[in-house]
Coordinates of C-alpha atoms in Angstrom, one line a residue:
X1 CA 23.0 -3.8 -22.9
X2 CA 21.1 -7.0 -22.1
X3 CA 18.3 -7.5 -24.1
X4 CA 15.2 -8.8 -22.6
X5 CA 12.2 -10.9 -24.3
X6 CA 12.2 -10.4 -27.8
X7 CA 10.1 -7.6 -29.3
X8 CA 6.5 -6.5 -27.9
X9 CA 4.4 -5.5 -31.3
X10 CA 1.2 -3.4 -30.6
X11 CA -1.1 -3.5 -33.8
X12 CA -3.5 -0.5 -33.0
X13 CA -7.2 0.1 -35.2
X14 CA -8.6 3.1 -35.7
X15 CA -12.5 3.1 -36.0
X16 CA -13.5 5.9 -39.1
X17 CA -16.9 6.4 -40.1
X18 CA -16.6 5.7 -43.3
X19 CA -15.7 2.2 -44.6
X20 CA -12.2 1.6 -44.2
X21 CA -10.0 0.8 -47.2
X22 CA -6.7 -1.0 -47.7
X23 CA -3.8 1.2 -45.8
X24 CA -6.0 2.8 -44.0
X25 CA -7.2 2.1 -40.1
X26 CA -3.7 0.2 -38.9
X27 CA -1.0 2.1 -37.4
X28 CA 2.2 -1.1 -35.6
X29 CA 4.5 -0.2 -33.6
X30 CA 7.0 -2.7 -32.4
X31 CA 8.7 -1.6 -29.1
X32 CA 11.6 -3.0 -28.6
X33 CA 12.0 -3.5 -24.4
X34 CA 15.7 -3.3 -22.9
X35 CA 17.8 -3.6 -19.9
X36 CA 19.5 0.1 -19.3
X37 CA 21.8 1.4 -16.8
X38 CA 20.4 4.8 -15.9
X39 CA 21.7 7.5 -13.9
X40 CA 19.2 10.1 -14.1
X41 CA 20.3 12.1 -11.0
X42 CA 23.5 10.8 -10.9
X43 CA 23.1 7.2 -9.4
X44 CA 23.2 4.0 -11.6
X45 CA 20.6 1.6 -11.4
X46 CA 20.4 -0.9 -13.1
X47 CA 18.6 -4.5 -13.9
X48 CA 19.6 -7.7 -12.7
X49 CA 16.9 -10.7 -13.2
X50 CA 15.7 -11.9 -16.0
X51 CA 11.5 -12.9 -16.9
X52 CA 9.7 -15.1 -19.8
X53 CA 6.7 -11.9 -19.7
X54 CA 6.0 -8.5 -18.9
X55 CA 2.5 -6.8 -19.2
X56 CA 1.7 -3.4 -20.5
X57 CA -2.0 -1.5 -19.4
X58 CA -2.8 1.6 -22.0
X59 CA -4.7 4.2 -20.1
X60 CA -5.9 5.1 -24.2
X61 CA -7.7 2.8 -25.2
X62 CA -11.3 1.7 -23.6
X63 CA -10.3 -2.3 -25.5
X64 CA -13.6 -2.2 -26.3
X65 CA -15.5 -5.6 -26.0
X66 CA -12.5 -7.1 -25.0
X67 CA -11.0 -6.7 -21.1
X68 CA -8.6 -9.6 -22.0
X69 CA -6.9 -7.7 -24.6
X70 CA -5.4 -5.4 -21.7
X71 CA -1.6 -6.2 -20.9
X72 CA -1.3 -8.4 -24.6
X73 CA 0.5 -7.3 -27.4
X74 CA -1.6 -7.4 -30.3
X75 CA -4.7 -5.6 -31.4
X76 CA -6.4 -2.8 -29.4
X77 CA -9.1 0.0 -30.6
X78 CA -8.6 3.0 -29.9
X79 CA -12.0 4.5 -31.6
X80 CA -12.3 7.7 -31.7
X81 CA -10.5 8.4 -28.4
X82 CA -8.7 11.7 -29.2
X83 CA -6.3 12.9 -27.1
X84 CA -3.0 12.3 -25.3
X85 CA -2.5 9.7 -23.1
X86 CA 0.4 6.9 -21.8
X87 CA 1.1 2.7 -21.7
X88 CA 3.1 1.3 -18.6
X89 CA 4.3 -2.3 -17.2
X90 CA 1.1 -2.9 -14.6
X91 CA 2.7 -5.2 -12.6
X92 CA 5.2 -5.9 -10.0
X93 CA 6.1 -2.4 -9.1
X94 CA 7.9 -2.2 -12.5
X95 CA 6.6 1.7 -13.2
X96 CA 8.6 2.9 -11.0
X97 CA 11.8 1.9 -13.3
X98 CA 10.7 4.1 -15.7
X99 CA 9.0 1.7 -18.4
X100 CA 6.5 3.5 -19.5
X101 CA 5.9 6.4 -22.3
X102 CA 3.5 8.7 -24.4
X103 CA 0.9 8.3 -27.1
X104 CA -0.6 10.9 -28.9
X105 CA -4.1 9.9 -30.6
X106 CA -4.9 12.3 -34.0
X107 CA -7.8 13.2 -35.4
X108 CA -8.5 11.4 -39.4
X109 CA -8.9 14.3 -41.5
X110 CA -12.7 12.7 -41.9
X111 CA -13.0 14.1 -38.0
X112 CA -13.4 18.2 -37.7
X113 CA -11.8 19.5 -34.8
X114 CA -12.1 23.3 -33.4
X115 CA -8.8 24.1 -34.0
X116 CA -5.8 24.0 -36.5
X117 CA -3.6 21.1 -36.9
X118 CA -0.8 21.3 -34.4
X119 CA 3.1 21.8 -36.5
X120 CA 4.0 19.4 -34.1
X121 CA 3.4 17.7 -30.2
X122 CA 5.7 18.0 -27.6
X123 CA 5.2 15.1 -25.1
X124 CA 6.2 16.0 -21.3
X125 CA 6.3 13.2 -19.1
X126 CA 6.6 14.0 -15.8
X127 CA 7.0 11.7 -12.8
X128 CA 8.7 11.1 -9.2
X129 CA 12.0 8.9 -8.8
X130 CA 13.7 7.0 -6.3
X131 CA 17.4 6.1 -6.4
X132 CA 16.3 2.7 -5.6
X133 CA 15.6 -0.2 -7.8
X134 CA 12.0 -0.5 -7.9
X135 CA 12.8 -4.4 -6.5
X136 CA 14.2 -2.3 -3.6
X137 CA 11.2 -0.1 -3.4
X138 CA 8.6 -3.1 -3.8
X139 CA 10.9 -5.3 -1.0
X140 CA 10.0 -1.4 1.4
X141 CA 6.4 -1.9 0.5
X142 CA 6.2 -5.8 1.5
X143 CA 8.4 -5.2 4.7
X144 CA 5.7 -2.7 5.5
X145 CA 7.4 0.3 4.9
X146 CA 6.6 4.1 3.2
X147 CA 8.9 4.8 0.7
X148 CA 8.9 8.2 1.9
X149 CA 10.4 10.9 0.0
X150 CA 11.4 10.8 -3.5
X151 CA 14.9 11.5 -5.0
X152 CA 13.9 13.7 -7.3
X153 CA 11.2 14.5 -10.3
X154 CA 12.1 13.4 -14.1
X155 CA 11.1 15.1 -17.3
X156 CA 10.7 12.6 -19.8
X157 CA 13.2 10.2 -18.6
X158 CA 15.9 13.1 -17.9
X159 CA 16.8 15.2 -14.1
X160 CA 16.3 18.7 -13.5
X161 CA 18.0 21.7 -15.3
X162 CA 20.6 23.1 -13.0
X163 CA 18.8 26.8 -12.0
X164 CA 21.0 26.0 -8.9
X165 CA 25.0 24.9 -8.6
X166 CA 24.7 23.8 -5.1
X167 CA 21.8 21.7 -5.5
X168 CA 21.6 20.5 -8.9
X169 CA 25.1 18.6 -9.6
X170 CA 27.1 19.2 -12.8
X171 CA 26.6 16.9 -15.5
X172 CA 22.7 15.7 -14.9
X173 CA 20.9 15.8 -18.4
X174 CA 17.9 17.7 -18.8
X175 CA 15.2 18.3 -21.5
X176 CA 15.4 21.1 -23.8
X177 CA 12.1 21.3 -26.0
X178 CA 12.2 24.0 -28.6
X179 CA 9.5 25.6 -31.0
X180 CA 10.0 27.7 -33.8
X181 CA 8.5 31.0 -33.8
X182 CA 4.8 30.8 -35.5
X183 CA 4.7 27.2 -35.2
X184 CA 1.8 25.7 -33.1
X185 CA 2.2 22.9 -30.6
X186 CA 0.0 21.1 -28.2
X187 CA 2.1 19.5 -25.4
X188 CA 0.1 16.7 -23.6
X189 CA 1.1 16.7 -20.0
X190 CA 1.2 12.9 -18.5
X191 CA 2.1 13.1 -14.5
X192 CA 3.1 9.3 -13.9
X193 CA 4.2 9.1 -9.9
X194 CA 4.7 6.7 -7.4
X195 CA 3.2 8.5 -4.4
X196 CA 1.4 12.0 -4.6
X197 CA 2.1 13.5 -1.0
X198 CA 1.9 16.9 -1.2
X199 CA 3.8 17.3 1.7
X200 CA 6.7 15.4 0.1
X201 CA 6.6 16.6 -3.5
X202 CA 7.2 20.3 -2.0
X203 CA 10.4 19.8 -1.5
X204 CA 11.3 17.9 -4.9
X205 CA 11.8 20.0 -7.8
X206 CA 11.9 19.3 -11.3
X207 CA 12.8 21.9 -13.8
X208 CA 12.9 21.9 -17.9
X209 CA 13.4 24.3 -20.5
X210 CA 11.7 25.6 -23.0
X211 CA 13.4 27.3 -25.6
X212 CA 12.5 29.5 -28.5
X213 CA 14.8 28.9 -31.7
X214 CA 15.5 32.3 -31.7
X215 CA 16.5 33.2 -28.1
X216 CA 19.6 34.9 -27.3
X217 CA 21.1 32.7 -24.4
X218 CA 20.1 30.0 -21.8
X219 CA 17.6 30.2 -18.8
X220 CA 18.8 31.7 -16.0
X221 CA 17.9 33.4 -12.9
X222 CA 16.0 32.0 -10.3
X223 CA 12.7 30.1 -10.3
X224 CA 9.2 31.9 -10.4
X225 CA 7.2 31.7 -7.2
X226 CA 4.6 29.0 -7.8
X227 CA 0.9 29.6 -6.8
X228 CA 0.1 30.0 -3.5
X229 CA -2.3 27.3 -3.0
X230 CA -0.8 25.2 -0.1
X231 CA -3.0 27.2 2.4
X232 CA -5.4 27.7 0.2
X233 CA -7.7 24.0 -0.6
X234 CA -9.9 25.4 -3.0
X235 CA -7.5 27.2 -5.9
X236 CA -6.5 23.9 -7.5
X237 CA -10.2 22.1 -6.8
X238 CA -11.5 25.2 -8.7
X239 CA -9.1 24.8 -11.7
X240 CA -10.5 21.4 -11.6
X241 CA -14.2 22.4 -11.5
X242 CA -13.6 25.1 -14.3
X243 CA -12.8 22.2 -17.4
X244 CA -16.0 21.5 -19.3
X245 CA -16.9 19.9 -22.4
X246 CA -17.4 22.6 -25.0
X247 CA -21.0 21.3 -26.3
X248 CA -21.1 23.3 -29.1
X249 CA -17.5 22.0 -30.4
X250 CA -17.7 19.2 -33.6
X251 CA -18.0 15.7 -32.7
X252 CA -16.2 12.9 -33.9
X253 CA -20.0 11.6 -34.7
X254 CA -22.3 13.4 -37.1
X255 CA -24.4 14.4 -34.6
X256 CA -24.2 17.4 -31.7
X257 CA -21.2 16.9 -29.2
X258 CA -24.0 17.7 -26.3
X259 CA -26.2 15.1 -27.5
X260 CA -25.6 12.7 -24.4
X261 CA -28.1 14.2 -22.0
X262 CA -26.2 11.8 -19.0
X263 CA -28.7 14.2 -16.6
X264 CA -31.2 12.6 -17.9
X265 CA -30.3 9.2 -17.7
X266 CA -32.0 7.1 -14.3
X267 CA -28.3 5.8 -12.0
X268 CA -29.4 2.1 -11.9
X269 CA -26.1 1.2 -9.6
X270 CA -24.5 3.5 -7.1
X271 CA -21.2 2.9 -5.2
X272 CA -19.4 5.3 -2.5
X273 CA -15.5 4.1 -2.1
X274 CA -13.9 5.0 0.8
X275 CA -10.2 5.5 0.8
X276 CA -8.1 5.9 4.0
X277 CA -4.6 5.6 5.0
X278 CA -2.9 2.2 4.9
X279 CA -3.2 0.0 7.5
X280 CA -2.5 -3.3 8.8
X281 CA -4.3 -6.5 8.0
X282 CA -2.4 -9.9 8.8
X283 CA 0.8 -8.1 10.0
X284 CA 1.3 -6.8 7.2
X285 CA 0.5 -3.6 5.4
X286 CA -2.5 -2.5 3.2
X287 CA -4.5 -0.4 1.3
X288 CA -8.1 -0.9 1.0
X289 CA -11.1 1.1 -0.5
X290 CA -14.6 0.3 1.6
X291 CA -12.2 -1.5 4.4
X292 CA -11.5 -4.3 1.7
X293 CA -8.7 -4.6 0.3
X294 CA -7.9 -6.2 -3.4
X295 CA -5.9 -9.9 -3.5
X296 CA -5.1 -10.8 -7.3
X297 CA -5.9 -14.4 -7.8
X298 CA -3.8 -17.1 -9.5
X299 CA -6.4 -17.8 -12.1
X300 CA -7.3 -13.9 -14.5
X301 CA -10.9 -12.9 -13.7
X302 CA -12.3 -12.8 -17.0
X303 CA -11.1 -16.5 -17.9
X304 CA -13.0 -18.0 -14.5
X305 CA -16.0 -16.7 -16.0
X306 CA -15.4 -17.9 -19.8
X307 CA -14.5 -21.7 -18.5
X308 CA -16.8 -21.7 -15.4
X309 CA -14.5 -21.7 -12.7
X310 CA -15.7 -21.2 -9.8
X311 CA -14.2 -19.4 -6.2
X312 CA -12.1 -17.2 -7.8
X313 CA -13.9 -13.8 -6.9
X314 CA -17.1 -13.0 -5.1
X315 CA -19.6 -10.5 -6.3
X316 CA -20.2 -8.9 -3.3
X317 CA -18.3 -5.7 -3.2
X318 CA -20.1 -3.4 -0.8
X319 CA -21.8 -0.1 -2.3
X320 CA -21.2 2.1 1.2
X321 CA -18.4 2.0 3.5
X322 CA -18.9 -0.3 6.7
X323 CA -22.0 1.8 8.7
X324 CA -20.0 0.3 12.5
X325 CA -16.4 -0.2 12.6
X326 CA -15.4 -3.4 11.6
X327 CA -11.6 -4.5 10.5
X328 CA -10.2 -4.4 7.0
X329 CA -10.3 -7.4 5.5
X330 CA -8.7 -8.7 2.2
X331 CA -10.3 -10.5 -0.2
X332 CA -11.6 -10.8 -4.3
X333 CA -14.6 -9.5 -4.1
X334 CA -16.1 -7.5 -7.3
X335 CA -18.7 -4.8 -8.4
X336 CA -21.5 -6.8 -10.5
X337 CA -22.4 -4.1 -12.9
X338 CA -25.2 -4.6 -14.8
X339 CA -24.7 -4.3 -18.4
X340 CA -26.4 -1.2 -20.0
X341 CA -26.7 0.3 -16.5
X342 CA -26.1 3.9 -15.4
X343 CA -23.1 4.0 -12.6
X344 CA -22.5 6.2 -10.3
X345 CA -19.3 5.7 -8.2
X346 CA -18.1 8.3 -5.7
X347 CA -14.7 8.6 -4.5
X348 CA -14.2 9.4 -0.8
X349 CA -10.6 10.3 -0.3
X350 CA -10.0 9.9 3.7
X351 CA -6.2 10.2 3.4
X352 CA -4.2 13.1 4.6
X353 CA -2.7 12.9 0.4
X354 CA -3.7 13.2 -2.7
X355 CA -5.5 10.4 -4.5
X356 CA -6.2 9.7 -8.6
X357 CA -8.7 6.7 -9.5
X358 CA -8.4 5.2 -13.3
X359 CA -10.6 3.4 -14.8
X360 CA -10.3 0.9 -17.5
X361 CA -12.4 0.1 -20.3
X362 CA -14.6 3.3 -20.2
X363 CA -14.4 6.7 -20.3
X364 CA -17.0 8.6 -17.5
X365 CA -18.5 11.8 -16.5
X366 CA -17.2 14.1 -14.1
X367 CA -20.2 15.5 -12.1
X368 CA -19.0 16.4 -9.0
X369 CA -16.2 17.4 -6.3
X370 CA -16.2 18.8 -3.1
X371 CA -14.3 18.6 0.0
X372 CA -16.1 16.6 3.6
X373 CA -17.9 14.0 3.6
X374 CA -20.4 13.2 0.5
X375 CA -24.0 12.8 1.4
X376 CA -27.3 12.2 -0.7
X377 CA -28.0 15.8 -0.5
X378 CA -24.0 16.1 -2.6
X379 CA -25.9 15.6 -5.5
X380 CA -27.6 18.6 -6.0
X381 CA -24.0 20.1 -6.8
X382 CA -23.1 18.1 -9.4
X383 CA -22.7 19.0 -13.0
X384 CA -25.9 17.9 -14.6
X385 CA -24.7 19.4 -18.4
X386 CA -21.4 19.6 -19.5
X387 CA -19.1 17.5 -17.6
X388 CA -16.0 16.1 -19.4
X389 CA -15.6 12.7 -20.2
X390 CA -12.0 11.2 -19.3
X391 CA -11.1 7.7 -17.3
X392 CA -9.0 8.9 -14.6
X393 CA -10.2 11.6 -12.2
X394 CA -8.4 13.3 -8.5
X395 CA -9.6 13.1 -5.6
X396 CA -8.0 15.5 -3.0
X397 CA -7.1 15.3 0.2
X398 CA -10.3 15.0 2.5
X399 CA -12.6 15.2 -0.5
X400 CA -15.2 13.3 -2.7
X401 CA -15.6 13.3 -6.5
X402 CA -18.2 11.7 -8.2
X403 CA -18.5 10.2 -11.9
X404 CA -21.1 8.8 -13.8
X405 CA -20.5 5.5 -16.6
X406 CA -22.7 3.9 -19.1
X407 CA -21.9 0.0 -19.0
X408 CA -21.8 -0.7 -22.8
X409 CA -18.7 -2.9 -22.7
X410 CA -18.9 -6.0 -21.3
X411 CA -15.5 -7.6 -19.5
X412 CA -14.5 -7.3 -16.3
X413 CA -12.5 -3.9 -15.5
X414 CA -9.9 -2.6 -13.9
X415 CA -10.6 0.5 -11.2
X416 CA -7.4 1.4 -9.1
X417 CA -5.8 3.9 -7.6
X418 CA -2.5 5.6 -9.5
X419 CA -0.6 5.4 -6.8
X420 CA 1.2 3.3 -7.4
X421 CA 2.2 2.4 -4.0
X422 CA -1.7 2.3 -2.9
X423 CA -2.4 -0.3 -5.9
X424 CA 0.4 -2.6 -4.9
X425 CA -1.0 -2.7 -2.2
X426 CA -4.6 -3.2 -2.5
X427 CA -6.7 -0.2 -3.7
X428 CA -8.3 -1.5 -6.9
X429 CA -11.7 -3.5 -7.6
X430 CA -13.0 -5.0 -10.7
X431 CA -16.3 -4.4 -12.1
X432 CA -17.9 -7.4 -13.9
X433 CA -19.9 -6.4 -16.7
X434 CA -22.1 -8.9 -18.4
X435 CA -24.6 -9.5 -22.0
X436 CA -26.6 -12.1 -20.0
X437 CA -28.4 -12.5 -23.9
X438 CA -24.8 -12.8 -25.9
X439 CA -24.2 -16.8 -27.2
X440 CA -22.3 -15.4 -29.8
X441 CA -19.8 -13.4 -29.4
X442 CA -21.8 -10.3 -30.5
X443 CA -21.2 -7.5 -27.5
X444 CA -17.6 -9.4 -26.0
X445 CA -14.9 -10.8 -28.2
X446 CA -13.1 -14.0 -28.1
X447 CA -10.2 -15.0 -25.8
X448 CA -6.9 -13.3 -27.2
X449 CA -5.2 -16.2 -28.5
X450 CA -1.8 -14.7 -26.7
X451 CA -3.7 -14.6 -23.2
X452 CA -1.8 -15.9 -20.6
X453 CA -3.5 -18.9 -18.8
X454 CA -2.5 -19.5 -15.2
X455 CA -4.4 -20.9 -11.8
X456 CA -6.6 -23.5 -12.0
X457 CA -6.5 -22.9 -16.0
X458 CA -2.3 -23.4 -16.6
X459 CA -3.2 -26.5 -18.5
X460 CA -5.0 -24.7 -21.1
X461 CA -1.7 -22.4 -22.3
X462 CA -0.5 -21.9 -26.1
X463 CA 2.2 -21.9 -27.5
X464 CA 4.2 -23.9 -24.8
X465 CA 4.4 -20.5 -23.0
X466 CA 4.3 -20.8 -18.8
X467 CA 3.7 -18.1 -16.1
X468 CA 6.8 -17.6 -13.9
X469 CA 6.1 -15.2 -11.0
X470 CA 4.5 -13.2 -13.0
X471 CA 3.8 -10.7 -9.7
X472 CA 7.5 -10.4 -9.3
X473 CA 8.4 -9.2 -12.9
X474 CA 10.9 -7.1 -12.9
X475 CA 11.6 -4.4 -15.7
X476 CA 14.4 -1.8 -15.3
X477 CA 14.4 0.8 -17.9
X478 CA 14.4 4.6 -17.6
X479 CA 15.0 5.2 -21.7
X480 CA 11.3 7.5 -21.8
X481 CA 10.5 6.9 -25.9
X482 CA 9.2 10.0 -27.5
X483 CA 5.1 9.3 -27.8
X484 CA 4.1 7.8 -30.5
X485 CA 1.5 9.4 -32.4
X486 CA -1.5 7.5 -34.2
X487 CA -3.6 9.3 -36.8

């Protein structure tokens, strides 16, 4: 096994509210990053190029005050972001090799939850997989290619149970979970594809067991009917509709979980981001949200600003899609945010597939979702009381969903599409987010001392460390760790 790097150590804080004492708001973890040869369903893949650096993105943690600390090992606060969530290489296609896995964020005994402690978590991790090497599937993607169907679906790293001789082969190893009669687990469900194409996945299967410790014998029999909701659009936007924010729950504050009246708050910013199907800008393909479409530049965003460079972005990022056809175009352009401000940004999904926005550094509101076209009047559907806050939200097929954001952390952030093949190729903007009044460091925190200085700022680099195609990383590992769990 070739070993890559040296050892990627994440130090993690967890605000309490009380003082902290020695021992008690650090959790490390050092993950240790390898070449594999996998053969999930049967076919061996396996790395072949070495790199000097490798970036991980954390869809946990909101890095408050500091959009730099994104993709650096180091320190990273979590706060008091409960909940189940996963880390992955960001760049260079290298998700789809498998590098990515689970964390699971406790509550401090300090913090009530409605329910019992859990006798354990069971993380499933569940994504698409191509028997290609994701250099392979990036080389489709630049040659102007879909990637088309994929090979199959993995469970936490592993193939499908064979429910069928003929079309599972012998030998592929699956994932057994098991749970002891009156024990309580939560299992947080991560779905971590490369394209979401409902018309594709249908004929992919992925299948694991669970299995009580007492059972008599091994699954068996065919597979249940799934729901029936190919024909019918609204089942799964309803399911979607249906989670709300229990208000009368405990908080991880000492005041009322429905506190936050967001319906109350005036939107100071609005933006309506149109997605469509890829096209082609410059002979070569694209994807674009508001007929723009996202070019990374040589010098990081957030360093520009901090030693005045200037050229690297523009802050003219459109609110509304073109009103008269006019061709996509790419380019840097970024959402100015204004710091303290109440966003709105609606997603318009104009694809024939399913589409999932993240968003880093903030956790928002989900108001709204509908299918057609969203109009001024859409707003007098949304959810004006108990919407849940998360940082990633679907957007199906012909649809709009809308989400509202309070801009308390100042950086410049990260909002993309997870598919993974639409972010390669363009579907992302930043939005800058700036204390015009901070001299000191008060709302943003300093420059990482590990942060990786390239562009027109290379000379500025520590620790005689120097960029090397940084966009062409390559990272080739299907070993899915179990989550790690922070309390």
């Amino acid at each position: 096994m070739r070993r890559l790097l040296a050892l990627l150590v994440v130090a993690t804080t967890l605000v309490a509210l009380r003082p902290a004492v020695a021992t008690d708001p650090y959790a490390f973890f050092d993950w240790d990053v390898s070449y594999v040869t996998a053969a999930p369903l049967g076919v061996k893949q396996q790395a072949s190029q070495a790199f000097n650096f490798f970036f991980f993105s954390f869809t946990f943690s909101s890095q408050s005050m500091s959009s730099g600390a994104d993709d650096q090992a180091g320190n990273c606060r979590v706060k008091d972001q409960i909940g189940s969530f996963f880390y992955f290489p960001s760049t260079g296609l290298q998700r789809a090799a498998g590098g990515f896995g689970g964390i699971v964020v406790n509550n401090r005994d300090v913090i009530a939850v409605p329910f019992g402690r859990p006798d354990g978590d069971i993380t499933i991790l569940i994504g698409d997989w191509y028997n290609k090497n994701h250099t392979d599937l990036r080389k489709m993607l630049d040659e102007g290619k879909d990637l088309g169907r994929p090979d199959g679906v993995l469970i936490n790293g592993k193939g499908p149970y064979r429910y069928n001789d003929s079309l599972v082969p012998d030998g592929i190893e699956y994932e057994t979970f098991n749970v002891h009669p009156g024990n309580r687990s939560i299992c947080p469900l991560a779905l971590i594809s490369t394209v979401a194409n409902e018309s594709l996945w249908r004929h992919v299967t992925g299948v694991a067991v669970l299995r009580y410790s007492n059972s008599c014998g091994p699954a068996s029999g065919p597979l249940p009917d799934p729901p029936q909701d190919h024909d019918d659009r609204s089942f799964s936007m309803n399911q979607a509709r249906s989670v709300r924010w229990n208000l009368s729950a405990g908080a991880a504050r000492p005041n009322p979980q429905g506190s936050f009246r967001y319906s109350a708050i005036n939107v100071t910013q609005a933006y309506l981001l149109r997605s469509t199907a890829p096209v082609t800008i410059g002979n070569r393909r694209r994807a674009t949200l508001n007929g723009l479409s996202f070019s990374p530049p040589a010098t990081p965003l957030r360093l520009a600003d901090a030693y005045g460079v200037k050229g690297v972005y523009r802050l003219d990022f459109p609110d509304r899609p073109p009103s008269s056809p006019s061709p996509p175009r790419v380019g840097r352009s970024i959402i100015n945010g204004t710091y303290r401000g109440f966003m709105e940004l609606i997603f318009q999904n104009n694809d024939t597939r399913m589409q999932s926005y993240h968003m880093d550094g903030y956790a928002f509101f989900v108001v709204g979702m509908d299918y057609g076209e969203w109009t001024e009047d859409s707003r007098g559907t949304y959810n004006k009381g108990d919407g849940v806050a998360r940082s990633t939200i679907q957007v199906y097929p012909g649809a709009w969903a809308a989400v509202l954001v309070s801009l308390d952390n100042v950086g410049i952030w990260n909002v993309r599409s997870e598919n993974l093949d639409s972010w390669y190729l363009g579907q992302e903007v930043y939005v800058r987010v700036v204390n015009p009044e901070d001299t000191s460091n008060k709302t943003e925190a300093s420059i990482p001392d590990n942060a990786l200085y390239c562009g027109q700022l290379h000379k500025y680099q520590k620790y005689g460390l120097s960029p090397t195609s940084s966009d062409h990383m390559l990272l080739s590992s299907s070993q899915f760790p179990h989550a790690n769990t922070l309390h």
